[in-house]
Coordinates of C-alpha atoms and ligand atoms in Angstrom, one line a residue:
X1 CA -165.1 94.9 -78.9
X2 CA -163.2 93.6 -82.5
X3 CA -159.4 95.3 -81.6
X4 CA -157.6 96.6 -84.0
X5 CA -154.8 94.5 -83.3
X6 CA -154.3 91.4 -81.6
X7 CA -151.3 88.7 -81.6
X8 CA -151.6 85.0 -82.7
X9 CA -150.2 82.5 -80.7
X10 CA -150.2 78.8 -80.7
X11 CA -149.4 76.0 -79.1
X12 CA -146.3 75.7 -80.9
X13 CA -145.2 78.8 -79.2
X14 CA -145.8 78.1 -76.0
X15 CA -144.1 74.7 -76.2
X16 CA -140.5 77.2 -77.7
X17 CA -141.4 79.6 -74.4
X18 CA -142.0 76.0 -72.0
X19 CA -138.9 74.3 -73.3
X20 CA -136.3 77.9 -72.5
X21 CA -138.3 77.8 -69.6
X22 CA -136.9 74.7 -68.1
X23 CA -133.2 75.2 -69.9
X24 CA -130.4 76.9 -68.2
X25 CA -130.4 79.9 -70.0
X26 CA -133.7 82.6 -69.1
X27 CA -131.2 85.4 -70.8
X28 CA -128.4 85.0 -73.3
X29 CA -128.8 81.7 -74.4
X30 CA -128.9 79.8 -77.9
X31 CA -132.2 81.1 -79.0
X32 CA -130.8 85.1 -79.2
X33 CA -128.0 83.6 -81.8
X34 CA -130.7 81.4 -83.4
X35 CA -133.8 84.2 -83.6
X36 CA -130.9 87.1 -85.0
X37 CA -129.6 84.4 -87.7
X38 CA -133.2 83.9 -89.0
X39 CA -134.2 87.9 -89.0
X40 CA -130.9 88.6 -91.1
X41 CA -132.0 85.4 -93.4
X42 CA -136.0 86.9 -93.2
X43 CA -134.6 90.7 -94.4
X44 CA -132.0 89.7 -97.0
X45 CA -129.3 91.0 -94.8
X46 CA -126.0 90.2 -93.5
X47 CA -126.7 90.4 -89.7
X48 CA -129.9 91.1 -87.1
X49 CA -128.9 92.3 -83.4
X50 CA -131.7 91.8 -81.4
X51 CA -132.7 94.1 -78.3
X52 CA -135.3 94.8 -76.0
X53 CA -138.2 96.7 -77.9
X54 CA -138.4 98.7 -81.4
X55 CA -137.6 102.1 -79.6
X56 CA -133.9 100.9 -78.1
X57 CA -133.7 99.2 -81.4
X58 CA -134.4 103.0 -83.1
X59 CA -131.9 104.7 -80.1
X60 CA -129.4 101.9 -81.2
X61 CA -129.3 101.9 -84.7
X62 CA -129.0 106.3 -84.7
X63 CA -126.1 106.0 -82.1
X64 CA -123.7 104.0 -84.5
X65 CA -125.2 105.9 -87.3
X66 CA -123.2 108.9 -85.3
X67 CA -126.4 111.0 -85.4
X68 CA -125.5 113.8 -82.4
X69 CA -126.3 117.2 -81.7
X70 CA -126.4 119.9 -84.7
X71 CA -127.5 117.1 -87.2
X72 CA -130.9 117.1 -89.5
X73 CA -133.0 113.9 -89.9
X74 CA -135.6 114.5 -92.7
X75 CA -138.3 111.6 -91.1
X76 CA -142.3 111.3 -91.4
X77 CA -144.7 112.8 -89.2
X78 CA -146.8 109.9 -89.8
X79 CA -145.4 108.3 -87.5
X80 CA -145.3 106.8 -83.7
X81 CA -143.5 109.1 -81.4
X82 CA -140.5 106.2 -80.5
X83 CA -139.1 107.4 -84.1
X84 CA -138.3 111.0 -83.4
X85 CA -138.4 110.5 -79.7
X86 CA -134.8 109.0 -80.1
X87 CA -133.6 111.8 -82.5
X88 CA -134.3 113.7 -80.0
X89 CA -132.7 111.6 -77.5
X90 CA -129.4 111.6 -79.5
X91 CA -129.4 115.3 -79.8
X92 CA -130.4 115.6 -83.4
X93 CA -133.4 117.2 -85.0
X94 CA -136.4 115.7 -87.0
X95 CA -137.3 117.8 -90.1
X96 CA -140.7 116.8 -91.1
X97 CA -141.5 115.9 -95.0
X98 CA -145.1 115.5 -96.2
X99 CA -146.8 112.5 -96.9
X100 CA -147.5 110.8 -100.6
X101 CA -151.6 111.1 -100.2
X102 CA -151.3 107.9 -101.9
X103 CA -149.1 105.2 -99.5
X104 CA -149.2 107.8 -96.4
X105 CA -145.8 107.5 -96.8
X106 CA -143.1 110.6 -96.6
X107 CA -142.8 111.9 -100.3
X108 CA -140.2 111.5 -102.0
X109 CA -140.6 114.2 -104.1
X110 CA -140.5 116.8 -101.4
X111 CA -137.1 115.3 -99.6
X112 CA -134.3 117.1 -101.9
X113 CA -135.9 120.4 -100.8
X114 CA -135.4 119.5 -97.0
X115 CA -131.5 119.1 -97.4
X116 CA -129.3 121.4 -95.6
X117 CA -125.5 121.2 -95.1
X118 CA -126.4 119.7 -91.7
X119 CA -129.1 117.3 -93.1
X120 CA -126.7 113.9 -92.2
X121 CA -129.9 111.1 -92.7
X122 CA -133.4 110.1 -93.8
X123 CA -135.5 108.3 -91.8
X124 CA -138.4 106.4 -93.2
X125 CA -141.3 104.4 -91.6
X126 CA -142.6 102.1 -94.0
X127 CA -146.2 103.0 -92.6
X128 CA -148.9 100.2 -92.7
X129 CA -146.6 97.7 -93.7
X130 CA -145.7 99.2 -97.2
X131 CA -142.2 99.9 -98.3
X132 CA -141.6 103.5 -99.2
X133 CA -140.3 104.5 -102.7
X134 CA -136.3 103.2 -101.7
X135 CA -135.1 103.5 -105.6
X136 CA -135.5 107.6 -105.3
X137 CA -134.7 107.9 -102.0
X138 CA -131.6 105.6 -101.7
X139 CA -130.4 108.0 -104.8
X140 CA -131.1 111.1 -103.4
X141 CA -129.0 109.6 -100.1
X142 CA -126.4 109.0 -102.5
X143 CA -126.6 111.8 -104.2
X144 CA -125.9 114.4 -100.8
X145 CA -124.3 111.7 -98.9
X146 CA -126.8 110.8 -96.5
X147 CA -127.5 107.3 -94.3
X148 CA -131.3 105.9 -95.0
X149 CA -132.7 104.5 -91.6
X150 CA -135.7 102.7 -92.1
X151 CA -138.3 102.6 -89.2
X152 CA -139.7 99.1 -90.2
X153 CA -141.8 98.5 -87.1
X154 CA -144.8 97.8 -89.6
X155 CA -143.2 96.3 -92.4
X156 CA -141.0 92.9 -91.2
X157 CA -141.8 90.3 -94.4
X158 CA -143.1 92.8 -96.7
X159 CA -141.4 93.4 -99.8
X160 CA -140.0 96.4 -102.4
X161 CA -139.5 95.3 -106.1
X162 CA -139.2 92.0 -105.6
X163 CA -136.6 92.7 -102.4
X164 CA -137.2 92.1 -98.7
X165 CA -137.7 95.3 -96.2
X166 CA -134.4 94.8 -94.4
X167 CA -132.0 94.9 -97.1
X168 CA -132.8 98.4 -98.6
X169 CA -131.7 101.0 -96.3
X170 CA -128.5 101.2 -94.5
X171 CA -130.2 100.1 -90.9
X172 CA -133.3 98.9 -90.4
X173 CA -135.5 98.6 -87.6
X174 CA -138.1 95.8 -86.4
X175 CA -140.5 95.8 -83.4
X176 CA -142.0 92.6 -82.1
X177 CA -144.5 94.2 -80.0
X178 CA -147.8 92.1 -79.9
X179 CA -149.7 94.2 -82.3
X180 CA -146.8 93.8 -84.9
X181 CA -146.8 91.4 -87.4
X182 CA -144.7 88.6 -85.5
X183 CA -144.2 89.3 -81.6
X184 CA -141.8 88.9 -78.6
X185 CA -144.1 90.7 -76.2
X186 CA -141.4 93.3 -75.9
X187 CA -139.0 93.1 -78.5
X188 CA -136.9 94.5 -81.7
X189 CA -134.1 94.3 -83.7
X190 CA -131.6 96.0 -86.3
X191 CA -130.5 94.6 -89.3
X192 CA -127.4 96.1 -91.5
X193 CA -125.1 94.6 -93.7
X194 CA -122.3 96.9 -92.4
X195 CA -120.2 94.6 -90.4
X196 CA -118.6 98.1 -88.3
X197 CA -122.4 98.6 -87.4
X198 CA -122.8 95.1 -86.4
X199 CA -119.8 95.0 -84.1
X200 CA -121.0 98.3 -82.4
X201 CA -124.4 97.4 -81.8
X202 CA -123.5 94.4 -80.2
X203 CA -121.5 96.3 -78.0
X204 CA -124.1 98.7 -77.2
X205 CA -126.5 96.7 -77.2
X206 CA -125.1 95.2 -73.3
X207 CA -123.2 98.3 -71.4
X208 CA -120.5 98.7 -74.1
X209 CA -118.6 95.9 -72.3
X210 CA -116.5 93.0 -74.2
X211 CA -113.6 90.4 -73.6
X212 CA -110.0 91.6 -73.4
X213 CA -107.4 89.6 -74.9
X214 CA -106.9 87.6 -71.7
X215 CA -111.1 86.9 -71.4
X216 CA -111.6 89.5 -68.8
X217 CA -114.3 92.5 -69.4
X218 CA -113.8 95.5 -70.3
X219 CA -115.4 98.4 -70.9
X220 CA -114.6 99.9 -74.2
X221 CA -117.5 102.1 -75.4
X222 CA -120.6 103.9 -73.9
X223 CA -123.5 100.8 -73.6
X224 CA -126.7 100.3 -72.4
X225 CA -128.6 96.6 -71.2
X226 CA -130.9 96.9 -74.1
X227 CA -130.8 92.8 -74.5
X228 CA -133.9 90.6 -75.6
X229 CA -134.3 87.3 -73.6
X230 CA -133.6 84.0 -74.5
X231 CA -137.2 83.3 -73.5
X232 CA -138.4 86.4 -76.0
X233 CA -136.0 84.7 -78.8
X234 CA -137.4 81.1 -78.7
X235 CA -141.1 82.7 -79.0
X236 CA -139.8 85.4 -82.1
X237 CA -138.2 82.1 -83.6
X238 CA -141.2 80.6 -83.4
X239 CA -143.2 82.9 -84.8
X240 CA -140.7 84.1 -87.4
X241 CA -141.8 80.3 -88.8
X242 CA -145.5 81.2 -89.2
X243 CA -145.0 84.9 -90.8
X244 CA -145.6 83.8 -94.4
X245 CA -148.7 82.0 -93.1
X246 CA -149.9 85.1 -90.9
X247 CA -149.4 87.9 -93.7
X248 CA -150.9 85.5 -96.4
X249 CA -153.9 85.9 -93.4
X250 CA -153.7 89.7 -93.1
X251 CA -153.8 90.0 -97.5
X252 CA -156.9 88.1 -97.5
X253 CA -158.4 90.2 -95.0
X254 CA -157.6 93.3 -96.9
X255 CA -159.1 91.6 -99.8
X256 CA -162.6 90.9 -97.7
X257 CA -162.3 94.3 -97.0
X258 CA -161.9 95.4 -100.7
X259 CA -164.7 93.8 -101.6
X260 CA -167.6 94.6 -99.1
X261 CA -166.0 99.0 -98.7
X262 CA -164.9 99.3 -102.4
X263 CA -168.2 100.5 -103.5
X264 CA -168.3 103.0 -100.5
X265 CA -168.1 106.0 -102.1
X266 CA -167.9 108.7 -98.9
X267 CA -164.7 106.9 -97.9
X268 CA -161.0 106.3 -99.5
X269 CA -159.2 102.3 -99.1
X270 CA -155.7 102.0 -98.9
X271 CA -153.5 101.3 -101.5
X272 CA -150.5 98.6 -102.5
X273 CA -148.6 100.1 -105.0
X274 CA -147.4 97.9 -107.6
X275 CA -143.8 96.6 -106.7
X276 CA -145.1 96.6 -103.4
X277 CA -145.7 93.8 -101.1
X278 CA -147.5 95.0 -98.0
X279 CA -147.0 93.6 -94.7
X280 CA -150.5 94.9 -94.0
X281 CA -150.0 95.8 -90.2
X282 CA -152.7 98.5 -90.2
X283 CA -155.6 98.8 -92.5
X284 CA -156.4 103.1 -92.6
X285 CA -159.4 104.3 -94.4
X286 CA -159.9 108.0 -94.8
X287 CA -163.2 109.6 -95.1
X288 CA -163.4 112.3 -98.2
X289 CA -165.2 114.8 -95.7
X290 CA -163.0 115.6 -92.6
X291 CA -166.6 116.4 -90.9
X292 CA -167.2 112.6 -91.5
X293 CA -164.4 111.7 -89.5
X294 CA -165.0 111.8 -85.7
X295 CA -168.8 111.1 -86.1
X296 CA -167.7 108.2 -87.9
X297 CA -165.5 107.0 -85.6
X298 CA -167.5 107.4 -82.8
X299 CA -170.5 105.4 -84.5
X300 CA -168.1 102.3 -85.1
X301 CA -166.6 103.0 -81.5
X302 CA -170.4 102.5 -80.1
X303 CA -170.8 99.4 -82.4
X304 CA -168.0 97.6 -80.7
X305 CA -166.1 97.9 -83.6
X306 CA -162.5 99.1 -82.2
X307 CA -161.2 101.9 -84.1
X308 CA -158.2 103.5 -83.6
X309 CA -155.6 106.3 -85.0
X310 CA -152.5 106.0 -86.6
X311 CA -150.8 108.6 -86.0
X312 CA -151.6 112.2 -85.0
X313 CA -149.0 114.3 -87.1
X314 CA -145.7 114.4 -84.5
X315 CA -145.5 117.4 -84.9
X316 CA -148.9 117.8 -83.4
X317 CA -148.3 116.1 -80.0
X318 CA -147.9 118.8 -77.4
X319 CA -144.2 118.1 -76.5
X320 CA -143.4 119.0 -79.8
X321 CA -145.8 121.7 -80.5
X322 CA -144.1 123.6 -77.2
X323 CA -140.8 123.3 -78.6
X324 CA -141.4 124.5 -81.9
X325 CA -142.0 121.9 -84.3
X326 CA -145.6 123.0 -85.0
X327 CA -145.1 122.9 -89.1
X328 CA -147.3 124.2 -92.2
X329 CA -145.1 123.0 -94.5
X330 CA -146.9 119.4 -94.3
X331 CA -150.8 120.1 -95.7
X332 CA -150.8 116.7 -96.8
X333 CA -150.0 115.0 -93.6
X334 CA -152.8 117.4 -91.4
X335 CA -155.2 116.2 -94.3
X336 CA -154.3 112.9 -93.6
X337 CA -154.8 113.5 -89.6
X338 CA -158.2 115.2 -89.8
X339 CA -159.7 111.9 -92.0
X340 CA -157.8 108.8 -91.4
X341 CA -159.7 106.1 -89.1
X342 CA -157.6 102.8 -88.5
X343 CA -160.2 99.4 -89.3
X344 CA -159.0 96.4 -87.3
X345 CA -156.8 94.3 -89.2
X346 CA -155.2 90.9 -87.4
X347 CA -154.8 87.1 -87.9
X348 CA -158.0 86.3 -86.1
X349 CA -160.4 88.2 -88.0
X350 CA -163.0 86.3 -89.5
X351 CA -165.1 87.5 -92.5
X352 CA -168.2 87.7 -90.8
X353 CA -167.0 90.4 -88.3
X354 CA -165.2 92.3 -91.8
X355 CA -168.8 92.3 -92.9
X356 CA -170.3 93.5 -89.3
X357 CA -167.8 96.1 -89.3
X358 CA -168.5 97.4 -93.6
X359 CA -172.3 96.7 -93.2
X360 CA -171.6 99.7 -89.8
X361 CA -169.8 101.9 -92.3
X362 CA -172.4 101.3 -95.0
X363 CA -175.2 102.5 -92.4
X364 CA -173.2 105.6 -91.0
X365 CA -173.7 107.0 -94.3
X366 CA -176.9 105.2 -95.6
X367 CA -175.1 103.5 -98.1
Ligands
PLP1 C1 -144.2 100.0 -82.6 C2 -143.4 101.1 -83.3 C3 -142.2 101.6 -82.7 C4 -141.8 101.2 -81.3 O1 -141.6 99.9 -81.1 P1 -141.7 99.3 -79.6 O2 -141.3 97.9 -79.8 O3 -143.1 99.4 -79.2 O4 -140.7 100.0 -78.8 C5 -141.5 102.5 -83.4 N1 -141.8 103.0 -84.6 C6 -143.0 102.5 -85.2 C7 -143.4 103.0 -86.5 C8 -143.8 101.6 -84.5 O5 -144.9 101.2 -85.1

């Protein structure tokens, strides 16, 4: 089977894991400090807290945002779950825009409508890897006072008019889980240039418990252990290193990809807008036909050619469909779920299997 995904590590990491390995510091040690000071430098911004995984990293970031009960969240229902999952989990309520048919990214167009009195943030996903439009959206924000949260899971070293995803919105959101672009096994991070932000995610980040004025702890807030390792750290610093090398990797794919599918006409590529950099995490084709789309996928899946879906609507997900967020007001987004098949897309892919995998397509629809 060709994954969809797959994570690229070296001897180079495994020597960073070895050497924290044999140090005597498994947790909080110098490479947490080190790995946060390169993700700020990597996203343009002021600081990085590193924590456990993308979704704590989401829970964290929406805490000292103040999201609680009674508040909106305009968000995308192209999505993973972990985004509105943590709404949830802070009491507050997604309100599902449609997608741009172009990027598969929340329209911008259709936000200002979504604004109520109790509409308090937006929450983007910068889907695939690609930025979402940030010049309108960061004015509408300003416009009705609003925080922008961006869910960057996809999107670490990718870029929007020439500036890095991690400086645009007011909190943004890595993961560093192995299908990401750069991984810790388990791992994510926020990055803000709000220094109040900073303070209190460090706080939260480990039970909410600092040093009084005479070095004893205390408890001062509400925290959680939502920590990374110093193991993780040394392995995300390691890899942090090779991202320009791995995305440059991932473009040319897209390119091999361009070139043997663009003559395909039953099907639709994905698109980089121009001002966009992508950090091409997933590579999602959509077949014109929504009949086309499961026999399709099936073909490919019996051709060893793993397939996959990114993402069922939210709002489509049985929890969510029992407690009432089953929407019509999203026609593009169900569009988008009845045709869109995820090609693999990772460092390791070599142009034959690109070839293996279009010359399948091609014969699915005797092309
Ligand atoms: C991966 C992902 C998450 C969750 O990250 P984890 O590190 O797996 O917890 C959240 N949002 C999006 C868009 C993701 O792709």
């Amino acid at each position: 089977m060709i994954n969809y995904g797959a994570q690229s590590i070296d001897q180079s990491d495994i020597a960073a894991v070895t050497k924290v390995l044999k140090s005597p510091w498994l947790t909080q040690g110098p490479n947490v400090a080190a790995f946060e000071a390169a993700l700020a430098k990597a996203g343009e911004a002021k600081y990085a807290v590193a924590v456990a995984n993308g979704t704590v990293a989401l829970h964290l970031a929406y805490l000292v945002a103040g999201l609680k009960k009674g508040d909106e969240v305009i968000t995308t229902p192209n999505t993973f779950v972990a985004t509105t999952n943590m709404l949830l989990a802070v009491g507050a309520k997604p309100v599902f825009c449609d997608l741009r048919l172009d990027t598969y990214n929340l329209d911008e167009n259709k936000i200002e409508k979504l604004i109520t009195p109790r509409t308090r943030a937006i929450v983007t996903v910068d889907f695939a890897g690609q930025a979402c439009a940030y010049n309108k959206i960061l004015a509408l924000a300003k416009k009705y006072k609003l925080l922008v949260i961006a869910d960057a899971c996809h999107a670490i070293g990718a870029t929007y008019e020439g500036k890095k995803v991690g400086r645009l919105a007011d909190l943004t959101i890595f993961s560093f889980h192995p299908v990401k672009p750069i991984t810790t096994a388990e791992g994510g991070a926020i990055l803000t240039d709000n220094e109040d932000y900073y303070r209190k995610l460090m706080l939260l980040r480990s039970h909410g418990v600092t040093k009084d004025k005479k070095g004893f702890n205390v408890m001062t807030e509400f925290g959680y252990n939502y920590r990374l390792t110093d193991l993780q750290a040394a392995l995300g610093l390691s890899q942090l290193k090779k991202l320009p090398r791995l995305a440059k990797k991932r473009h040319e794919v897209v390119r091999w990809y361009k070139k043997e599918l663009g003559g395909v006409k039953k099907i639709i590529l994905p698109s980089e807008l121009k001002g966009n950099s992508s950090a091409w995490h997933l590579y999602v084709i959509r077949t014109i036909k929504p009949e086309d789309r499961l026999p399709l996928y099936n073909y490919l899946r019996q051709a060893e050619i793993g397939v996959n879906f990114h993402y069922p609507t939210v709002y489509s997900h049985p929890y969510y469909t029992k407690r009432g967020f089953a929407t019509k007001s999203c026609p593009n987004a169900d569009l988008y779920h009845d045709t869109a098949i995820t090609l693999p897309l990772h460092t390791k892919l070599t142009k034959s299997e690109v070839r293996y995998i279009a010359q399948t397509i091609k014969n699915y629809f005797n092309a």
